[in-house]
CSV table of C-alpha atoms and ligand atoms in Angstrom, one decimal:
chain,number,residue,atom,x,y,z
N,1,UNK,CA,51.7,60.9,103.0
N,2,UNK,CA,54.4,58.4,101.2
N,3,UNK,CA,57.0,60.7,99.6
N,4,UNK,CA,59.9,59.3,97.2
N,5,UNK,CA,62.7,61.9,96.6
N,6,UNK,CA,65.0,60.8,93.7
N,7,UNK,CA,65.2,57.6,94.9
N,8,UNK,CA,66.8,55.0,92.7
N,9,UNK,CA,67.0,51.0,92.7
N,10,UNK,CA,70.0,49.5,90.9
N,11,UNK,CA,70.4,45.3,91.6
N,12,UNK,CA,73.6,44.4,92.2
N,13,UNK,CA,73.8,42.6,89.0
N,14,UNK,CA,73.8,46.2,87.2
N,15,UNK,CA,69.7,46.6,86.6
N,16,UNK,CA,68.4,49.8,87.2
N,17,UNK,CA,65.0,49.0,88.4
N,18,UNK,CA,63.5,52.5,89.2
N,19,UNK,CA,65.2,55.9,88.6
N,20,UNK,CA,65.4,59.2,89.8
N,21,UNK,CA,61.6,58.7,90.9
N,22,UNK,CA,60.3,61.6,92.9
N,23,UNK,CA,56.7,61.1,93.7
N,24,UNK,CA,54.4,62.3,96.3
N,25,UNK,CA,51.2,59.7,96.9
N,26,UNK,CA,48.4,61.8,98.7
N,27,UNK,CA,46.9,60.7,102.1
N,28,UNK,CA,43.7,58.8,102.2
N,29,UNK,CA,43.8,58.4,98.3
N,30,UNK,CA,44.5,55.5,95.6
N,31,UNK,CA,47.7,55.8,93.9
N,32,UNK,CA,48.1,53.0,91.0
N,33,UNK,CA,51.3,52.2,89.4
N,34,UNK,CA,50.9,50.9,85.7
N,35,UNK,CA,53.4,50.3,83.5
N,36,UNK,CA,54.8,47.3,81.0
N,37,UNK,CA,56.3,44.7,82.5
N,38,UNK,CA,59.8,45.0,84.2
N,39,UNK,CA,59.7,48.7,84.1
N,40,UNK,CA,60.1,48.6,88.1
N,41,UNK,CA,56.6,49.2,89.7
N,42,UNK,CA,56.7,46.4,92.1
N,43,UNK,CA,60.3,47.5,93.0
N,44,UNK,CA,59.0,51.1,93.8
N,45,UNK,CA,56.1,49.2,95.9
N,46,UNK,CA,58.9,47.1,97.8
N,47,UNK,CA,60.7,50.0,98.8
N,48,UNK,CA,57.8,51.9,100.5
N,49,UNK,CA,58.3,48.8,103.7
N,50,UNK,CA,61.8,48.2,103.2
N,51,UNK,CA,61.2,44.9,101.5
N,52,UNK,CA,63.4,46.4,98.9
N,53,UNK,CA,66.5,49.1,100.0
N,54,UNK,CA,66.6,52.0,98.1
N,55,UNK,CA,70.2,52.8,96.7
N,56,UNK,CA,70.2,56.2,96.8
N,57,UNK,CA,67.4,58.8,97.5
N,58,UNK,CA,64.7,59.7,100.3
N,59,UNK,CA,61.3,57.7,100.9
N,60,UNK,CA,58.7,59.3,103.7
N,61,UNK,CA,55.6,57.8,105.2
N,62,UNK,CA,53.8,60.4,107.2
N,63,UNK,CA,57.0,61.9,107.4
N,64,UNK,CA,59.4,60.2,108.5
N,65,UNK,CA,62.4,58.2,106.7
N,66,UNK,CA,62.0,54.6,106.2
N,67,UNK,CA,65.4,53.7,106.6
N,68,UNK,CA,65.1,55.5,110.0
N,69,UNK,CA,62.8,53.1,111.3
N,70,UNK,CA,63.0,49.6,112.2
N,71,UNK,CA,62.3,47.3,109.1
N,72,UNK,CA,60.1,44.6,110.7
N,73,UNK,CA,58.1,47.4,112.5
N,74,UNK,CA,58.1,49.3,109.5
N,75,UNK,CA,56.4,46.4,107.7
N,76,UNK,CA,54.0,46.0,110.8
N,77,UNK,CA,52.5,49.2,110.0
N,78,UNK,CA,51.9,49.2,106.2
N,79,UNK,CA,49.3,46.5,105.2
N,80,UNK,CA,50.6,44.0,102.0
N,81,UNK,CA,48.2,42.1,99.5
N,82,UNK,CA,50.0,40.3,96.8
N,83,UNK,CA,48.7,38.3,93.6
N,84,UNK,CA,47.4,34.6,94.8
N,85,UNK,CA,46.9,36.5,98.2
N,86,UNK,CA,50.2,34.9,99.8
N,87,UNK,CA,47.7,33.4,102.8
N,88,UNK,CA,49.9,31.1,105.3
N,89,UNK,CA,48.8,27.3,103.7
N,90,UNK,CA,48.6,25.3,107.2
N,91,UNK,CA,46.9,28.4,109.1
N,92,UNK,CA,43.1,28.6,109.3
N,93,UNK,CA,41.7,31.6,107.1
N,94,UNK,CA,40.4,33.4,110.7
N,95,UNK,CA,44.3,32.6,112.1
N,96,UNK,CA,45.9,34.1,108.6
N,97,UNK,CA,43.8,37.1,109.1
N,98,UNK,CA,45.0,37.7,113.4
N,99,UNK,CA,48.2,37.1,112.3
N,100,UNK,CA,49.3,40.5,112.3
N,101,UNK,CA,47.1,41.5,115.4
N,102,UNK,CA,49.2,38.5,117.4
N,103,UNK,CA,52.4,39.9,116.3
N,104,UNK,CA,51.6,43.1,117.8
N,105,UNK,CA,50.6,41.3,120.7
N,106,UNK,CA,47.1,42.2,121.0
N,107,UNK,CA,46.4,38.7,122.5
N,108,UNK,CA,44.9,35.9,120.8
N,109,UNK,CA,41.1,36.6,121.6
N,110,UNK,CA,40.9,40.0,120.6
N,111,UNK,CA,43.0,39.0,117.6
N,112,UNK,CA,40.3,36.7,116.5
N,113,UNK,CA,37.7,39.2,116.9
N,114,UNK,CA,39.0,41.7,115.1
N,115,UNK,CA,39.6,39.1,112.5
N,116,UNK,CA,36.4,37.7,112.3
N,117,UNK,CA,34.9,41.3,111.8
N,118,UNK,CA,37.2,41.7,109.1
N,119,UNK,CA,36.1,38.9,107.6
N,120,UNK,CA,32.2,40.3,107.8
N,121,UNK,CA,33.2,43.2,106.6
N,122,UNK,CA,35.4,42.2,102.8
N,123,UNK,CA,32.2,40.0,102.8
N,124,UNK,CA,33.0,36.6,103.9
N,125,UNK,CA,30.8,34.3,105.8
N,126,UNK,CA,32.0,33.9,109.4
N,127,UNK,CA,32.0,29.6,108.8
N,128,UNK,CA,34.7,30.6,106.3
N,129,UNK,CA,37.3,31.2,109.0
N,130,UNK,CA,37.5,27.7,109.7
N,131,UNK,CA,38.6,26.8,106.3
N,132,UNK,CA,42.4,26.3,104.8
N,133,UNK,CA,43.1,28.7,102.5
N,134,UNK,CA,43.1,25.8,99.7
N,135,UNK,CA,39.4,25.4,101.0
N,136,UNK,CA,38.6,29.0,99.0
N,137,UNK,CA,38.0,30.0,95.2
N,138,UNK,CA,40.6,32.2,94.3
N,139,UNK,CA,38.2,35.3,94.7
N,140,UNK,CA,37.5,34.5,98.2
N,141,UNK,CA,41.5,34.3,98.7
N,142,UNK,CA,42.0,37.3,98.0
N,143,UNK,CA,39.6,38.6,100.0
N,144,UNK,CA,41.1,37.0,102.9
N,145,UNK,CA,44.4,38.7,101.8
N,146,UNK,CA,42.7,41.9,101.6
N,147,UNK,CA,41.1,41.2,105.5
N,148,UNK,CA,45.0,40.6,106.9
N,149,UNK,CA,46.3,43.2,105.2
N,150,UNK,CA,43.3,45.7,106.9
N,151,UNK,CA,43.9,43.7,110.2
N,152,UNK,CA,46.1,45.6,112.5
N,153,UNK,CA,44.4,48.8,110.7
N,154,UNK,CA,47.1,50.5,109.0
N,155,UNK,CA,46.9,53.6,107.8
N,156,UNK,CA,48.9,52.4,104.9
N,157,UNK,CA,48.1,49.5,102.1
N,158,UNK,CA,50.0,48.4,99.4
N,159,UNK,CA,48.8,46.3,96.9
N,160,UNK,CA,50.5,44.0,94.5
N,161,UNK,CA,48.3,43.4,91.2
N,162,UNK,CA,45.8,41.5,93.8
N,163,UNK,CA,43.6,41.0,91.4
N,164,UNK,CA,45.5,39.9,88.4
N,165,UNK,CA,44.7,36.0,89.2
N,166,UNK,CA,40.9,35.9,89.3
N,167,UNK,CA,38.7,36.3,86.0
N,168,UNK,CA,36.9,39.1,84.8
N,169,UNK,CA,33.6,38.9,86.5
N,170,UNK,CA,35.5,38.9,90.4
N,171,UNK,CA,37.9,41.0,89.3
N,172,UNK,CA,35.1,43.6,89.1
N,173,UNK,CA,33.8,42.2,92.5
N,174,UNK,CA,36.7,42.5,94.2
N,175,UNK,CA,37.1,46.0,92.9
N,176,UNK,CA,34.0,47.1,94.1
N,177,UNK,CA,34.6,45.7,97.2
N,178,UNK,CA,37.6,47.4,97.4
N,179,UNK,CA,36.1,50.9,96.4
N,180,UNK,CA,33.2,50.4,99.1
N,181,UNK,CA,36.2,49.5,102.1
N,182,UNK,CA,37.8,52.4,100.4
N,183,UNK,CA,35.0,55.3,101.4
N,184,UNK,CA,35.0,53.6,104.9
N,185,UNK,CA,38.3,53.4,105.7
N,186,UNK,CA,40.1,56.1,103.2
N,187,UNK,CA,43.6,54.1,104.3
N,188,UNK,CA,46.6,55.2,101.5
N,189,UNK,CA,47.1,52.7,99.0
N,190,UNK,CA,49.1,52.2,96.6
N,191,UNK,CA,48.5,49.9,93.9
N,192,UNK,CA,50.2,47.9,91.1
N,193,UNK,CA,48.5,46.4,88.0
N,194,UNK,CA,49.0,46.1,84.4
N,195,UNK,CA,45.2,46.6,83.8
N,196,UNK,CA,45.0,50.3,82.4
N,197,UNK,CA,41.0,49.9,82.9
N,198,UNK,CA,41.5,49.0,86.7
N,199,UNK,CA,43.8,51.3,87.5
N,200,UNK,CA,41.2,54.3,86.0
N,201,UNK,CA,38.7,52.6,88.0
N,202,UNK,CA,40.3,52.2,91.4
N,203,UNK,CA,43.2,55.6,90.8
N,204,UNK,CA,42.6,58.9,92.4
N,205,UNK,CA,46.3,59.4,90.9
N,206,UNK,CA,48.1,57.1,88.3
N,207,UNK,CA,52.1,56.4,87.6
N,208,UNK,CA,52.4,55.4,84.2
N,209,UNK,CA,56.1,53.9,84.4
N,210,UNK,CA,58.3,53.1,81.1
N,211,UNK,CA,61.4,50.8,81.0
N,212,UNK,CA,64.4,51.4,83.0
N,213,UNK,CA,62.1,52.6,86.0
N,214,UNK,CA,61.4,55.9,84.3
N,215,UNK,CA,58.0,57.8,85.5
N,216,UNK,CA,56.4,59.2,82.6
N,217,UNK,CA,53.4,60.8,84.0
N,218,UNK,CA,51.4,61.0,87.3
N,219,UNK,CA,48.2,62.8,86.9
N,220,UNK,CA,44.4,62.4,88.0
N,221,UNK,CA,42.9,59.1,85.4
N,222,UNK,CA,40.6,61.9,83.5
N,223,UNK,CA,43.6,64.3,83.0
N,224,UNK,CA,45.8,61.3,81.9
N,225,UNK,CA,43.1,60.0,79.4
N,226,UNK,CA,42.4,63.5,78.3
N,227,UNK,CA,46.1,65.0,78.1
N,228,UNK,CA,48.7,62.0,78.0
N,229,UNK,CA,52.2,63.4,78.5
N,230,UNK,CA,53.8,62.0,75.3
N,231,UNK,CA,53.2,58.9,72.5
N,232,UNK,CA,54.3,56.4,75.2
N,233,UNK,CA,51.3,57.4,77.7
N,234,UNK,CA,49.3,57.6,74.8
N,235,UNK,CA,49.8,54.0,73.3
N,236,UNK,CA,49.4,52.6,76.7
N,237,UNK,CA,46.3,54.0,77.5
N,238,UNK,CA,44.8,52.2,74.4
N,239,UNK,CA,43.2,53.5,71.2
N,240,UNK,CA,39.7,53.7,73.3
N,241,UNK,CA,41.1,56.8,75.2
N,242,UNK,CA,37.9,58.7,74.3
N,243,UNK,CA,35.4,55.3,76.0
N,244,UNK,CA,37.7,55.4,79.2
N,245,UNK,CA,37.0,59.1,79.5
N,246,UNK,CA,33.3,58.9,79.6
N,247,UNK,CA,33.3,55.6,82.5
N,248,UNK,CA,34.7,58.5,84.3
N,249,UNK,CA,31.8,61.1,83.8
N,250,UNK,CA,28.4,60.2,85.8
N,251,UNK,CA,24.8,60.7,84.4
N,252,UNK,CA,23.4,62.8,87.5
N,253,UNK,CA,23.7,65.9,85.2
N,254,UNK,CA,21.9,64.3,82.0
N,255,UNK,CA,17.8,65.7,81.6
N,256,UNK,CA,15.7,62.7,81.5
N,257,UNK,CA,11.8,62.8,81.1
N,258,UNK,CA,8.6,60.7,81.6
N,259,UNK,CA,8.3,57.0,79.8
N,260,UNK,CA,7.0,57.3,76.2
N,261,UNK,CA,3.2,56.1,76.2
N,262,UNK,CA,1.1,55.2,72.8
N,263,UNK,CA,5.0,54.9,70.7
N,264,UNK,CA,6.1,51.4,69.4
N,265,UNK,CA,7.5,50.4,72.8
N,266,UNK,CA,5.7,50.1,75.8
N,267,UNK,CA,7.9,50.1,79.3
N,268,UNK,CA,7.0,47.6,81.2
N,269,UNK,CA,7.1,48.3,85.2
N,270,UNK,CA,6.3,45.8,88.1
N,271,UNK,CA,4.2,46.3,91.0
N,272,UNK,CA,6.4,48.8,92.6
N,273,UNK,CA,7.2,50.8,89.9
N,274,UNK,CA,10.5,49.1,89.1
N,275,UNK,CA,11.1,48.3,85.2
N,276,UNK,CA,11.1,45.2,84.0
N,277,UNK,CA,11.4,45.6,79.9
N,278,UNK,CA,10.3,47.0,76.9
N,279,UNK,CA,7.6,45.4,75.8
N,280,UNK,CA,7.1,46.1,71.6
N,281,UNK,CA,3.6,47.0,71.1
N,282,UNK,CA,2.6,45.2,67.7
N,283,UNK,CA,4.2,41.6,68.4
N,284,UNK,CA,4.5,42.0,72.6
N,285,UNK,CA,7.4,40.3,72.7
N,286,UNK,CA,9.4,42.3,75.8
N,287,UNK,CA,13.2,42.6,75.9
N,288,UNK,CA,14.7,42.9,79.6
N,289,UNK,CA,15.9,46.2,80.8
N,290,UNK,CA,18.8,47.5,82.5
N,291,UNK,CA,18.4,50.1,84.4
N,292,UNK,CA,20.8,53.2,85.4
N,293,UNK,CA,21.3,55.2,88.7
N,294,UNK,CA,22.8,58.7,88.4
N,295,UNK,CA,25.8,57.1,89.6
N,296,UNK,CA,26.2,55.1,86.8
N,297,UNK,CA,28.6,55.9,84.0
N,298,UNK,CA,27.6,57.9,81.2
N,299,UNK,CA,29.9,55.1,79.0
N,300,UNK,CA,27.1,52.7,80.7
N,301,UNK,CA,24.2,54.9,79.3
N,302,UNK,CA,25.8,55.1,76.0
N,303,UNK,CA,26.3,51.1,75.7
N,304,UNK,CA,22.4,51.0,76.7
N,305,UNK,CA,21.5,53.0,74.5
N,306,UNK,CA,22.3,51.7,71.4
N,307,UNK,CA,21.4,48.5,73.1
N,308,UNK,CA,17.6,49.5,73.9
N,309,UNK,CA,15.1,48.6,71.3
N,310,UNK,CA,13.3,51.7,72.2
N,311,UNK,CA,17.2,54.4,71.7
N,312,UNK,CA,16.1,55.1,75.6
N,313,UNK,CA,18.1,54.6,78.9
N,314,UNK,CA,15.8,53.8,82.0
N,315,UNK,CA,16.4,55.9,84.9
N,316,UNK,CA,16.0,54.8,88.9
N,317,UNK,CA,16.5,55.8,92.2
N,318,UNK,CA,18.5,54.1,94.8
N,319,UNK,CA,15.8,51.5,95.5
N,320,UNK,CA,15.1,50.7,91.9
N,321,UNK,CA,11.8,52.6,91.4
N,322,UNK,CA,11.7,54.4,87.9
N,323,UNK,CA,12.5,58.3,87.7
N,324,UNK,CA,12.6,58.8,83.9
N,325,UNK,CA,14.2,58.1,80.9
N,326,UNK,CA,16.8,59.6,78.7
N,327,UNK,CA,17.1,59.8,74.9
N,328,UNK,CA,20.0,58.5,72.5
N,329,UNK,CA,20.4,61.8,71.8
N,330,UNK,CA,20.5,63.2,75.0
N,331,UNK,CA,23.3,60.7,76.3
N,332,UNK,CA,25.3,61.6,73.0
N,333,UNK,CA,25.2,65.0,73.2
N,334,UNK,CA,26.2,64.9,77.0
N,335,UNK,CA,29.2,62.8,76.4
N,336,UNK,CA,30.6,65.1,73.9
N,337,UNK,CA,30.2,67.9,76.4
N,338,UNK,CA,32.2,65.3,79.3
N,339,UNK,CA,34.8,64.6,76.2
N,340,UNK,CA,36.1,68.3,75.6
N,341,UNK,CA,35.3,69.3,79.7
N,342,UNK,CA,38.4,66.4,80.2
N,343,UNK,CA,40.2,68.1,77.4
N,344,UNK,CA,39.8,71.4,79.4
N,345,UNK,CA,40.9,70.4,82.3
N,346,UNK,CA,37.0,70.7,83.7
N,347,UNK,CA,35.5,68.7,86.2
N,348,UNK,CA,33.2,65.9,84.5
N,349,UNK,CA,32.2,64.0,87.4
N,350,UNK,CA,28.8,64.7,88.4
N,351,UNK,CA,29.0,68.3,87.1
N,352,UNK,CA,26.2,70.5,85.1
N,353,UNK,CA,26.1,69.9,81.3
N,354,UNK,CA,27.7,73.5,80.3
N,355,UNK,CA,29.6,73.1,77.0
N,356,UNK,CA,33.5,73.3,77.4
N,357,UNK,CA,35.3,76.6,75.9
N,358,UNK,CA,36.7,75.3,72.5
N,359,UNK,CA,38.8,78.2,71.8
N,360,UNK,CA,42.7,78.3,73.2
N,361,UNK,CA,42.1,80.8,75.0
N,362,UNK,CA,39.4,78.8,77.0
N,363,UNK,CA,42.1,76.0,77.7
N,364,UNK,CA,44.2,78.2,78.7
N,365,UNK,CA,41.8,79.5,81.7
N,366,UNK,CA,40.7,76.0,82.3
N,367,UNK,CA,43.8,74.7,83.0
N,368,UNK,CA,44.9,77.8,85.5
N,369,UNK,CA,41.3,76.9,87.5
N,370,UNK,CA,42.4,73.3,87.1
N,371,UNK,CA,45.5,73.8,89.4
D,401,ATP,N1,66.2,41.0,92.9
D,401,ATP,C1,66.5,41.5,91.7
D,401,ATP,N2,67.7,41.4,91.2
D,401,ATP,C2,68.0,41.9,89.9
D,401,ATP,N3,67.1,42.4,89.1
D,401,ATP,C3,65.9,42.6,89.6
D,401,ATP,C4,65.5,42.1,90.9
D,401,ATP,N4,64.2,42.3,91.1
D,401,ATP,C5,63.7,42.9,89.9
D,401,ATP,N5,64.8,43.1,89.1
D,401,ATP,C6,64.7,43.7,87.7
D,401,ATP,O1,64.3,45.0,87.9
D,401,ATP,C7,63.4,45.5,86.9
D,401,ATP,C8,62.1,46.0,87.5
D,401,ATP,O2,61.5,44.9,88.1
D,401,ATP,P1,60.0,45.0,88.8
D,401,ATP,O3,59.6,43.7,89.3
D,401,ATP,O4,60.1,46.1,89.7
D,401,ATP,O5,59.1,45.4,87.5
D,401,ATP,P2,57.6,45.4,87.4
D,401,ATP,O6,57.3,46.7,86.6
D,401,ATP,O7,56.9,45.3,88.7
D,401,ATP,O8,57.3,44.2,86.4
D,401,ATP,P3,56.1,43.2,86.3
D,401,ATP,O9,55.0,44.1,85.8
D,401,ATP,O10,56.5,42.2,85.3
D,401,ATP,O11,55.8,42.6,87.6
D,401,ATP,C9,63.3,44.3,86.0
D,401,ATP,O12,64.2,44.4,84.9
D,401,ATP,C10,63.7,43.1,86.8
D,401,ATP,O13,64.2,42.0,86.1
């Protein structure tokens, strides 16, 4: 869908921002760029709507040339959320979101409606149109930044570390948020952030970029974290490689079996079967529980299982209602299997707990399936 073919940036004062960068971001997927800083990710970003002229080399959306369309079209057509959201300061946040819609001409009442629904829909309340963007937490900016950048529906977003201004605890929000929008709308995006952890949460593909605009690697997050191209990847990726891996691998495929009964911990469930805590049967005091879905992560399990006073994770279904529990053990022994599956090239996400082929000979056939 967006296509660079040797395309290099050099400023006229004699930087070389990006070079020789041939990349091809798939349709309907998350492409993050990560790199250190000045290493020319947001440069590469600009160029995909023009903001930014390539100096030599090709760059396609769906096809077709950017340089062979009209710029301010161009830039029409491919939705743009920056850090600190960039909202207009004297516009309304309802009139910041139709801004795009207007400028298309789609009138100014079906402009608003569109723009409240977006608002509904990154999970705004509709009274929050009538605010000034200064009348917002940071969080709630950028979710208004998201909104215009969704407004006149393009099939393209770009995305300029939008989260890199908000602490931790929205910064996970406003990822989630972005993930669920994400299986709705399945637009093409292409990301920036210096957060390695973001950019395996949110990538189908990562661009780990080095100075002087150099792409190092561009491979699936579990393939990078398993198989980093060279030292550089590696040290970027962080010493916790291993723990990255396994927030990648779900628990759907780990056994779990019925609650212990007449042990030294007693699970505690309320009313409608939901747990509530462990309760310790010779003093009763009860610690809280937190429970995991099968879409949880098994690096989840593993951090609640040493946390459990009873070495168990508590299972649920989608509505909270217990369906088991799962050893120490068990969660142990399955993230080994997920570690050397991602080492041979296997799929780990929600797949059956078959131990990987160790042998070289079993890498070698992995990685031919793999392709
Ligand atoms: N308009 C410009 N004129 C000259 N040099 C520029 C210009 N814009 C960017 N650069 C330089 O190009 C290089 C790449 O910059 P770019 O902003 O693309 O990097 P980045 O990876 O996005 O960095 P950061 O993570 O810090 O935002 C840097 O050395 C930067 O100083």
């Amino acid at each position: 869908m967006i296509q660079f073919e040797a395309v290099h940036k050099r400023f006229p004062n004699g930087t070389t921002a990006v070079h020789d960068l041939s990349l091809d971001m798939p349709e309907g997927g998350v492409t993050v760029f990560v790199g250190s800083s000045g290493c020319g990710k947001t440069t590469s970003l600009r160029m995909i709507n023009r903001m930014v002229e390539p100096s030599s080399g090709t760059i396609r959306v769906g096809g077709r040339d950017v340089l062979d369309q009209d710029a301010a079209e161009l830039r029409r057509s491919i939705g743009y959320v920056i850090q600190q959201a960039g909202l207009f300061p004297h516009r309304t946040v309802l009139d910041n979101v139709a801004t795009v819609p207007l400028l298309l001409g789609w009138g100014r009442k079906k402009a608003r409606t569109v723009a409240a629904e977006l608002l509904e829909r990154v999970g705004l309340a509709p009274e929050m149109g009538k605010r000034y963007p200064h009348q917002l937490s940071g969080g709630q900016q950028q979710r208004v930044g998201v909104a215009r950048a969704l407004a006149a529906d393009p099939p393209v977003l770009l995305m300029d570390e939008p989260f890199g201004a908000v602490d931790p605890v929205v910064r996970t929000q406003l990822q989630d948020e972005l993930l669920r929008l994400q299986q709705e709308l399945s637009k093409t995006i292409v990301f920036v952030t210096h957060d390695i952890d973001e950019a395996v949460r949110l990538g189908d593909r990562i661009a780990v970029f080095r100075e002087g605009g150099h792409l190092v690697q561009c491979a699936a997050p579990a393939e990078l974290l398993a198989r980093p191209a060279d030292e550089f990847v590696a040290d970027f990726l962080g010493a916790e490689r291993g723990l990255k891996l396994l927030s990648l691998t779900d628990l759907s495929g780990v056994p779990q079996g019925p609650a212990p009964e007449g042990g030294s911990w007693e699970l505690v469930l309320d009313a409608g079967r939901k747990p509530v805590a462990w309760k310790a049967k010779d003093s009763g005091a009860e610690t809280p529980v937190r429970p995991l879905r099968d879409a949880d992560s098994l690096l989840s399990a593993l951090n609640e299982s040493v946390a459990s006073p009873a070495g168990l994770v508590v299972r649920v279904d989608a509505d909270g209602v217990l369906t088991g529990v799962t050893s120490r053990d068990d969660i142990h022994g399955r993230a080994g299997v997920a570690h050397a599956q991602a080492l041979t090239g296997a799929p780990s996400r929600g797949s059956a707990p078959d131990p990987a082929p160790q042998s070289p000979e079993g890498l070698e056939v992995a990685e031919a399936d793999a392709s």
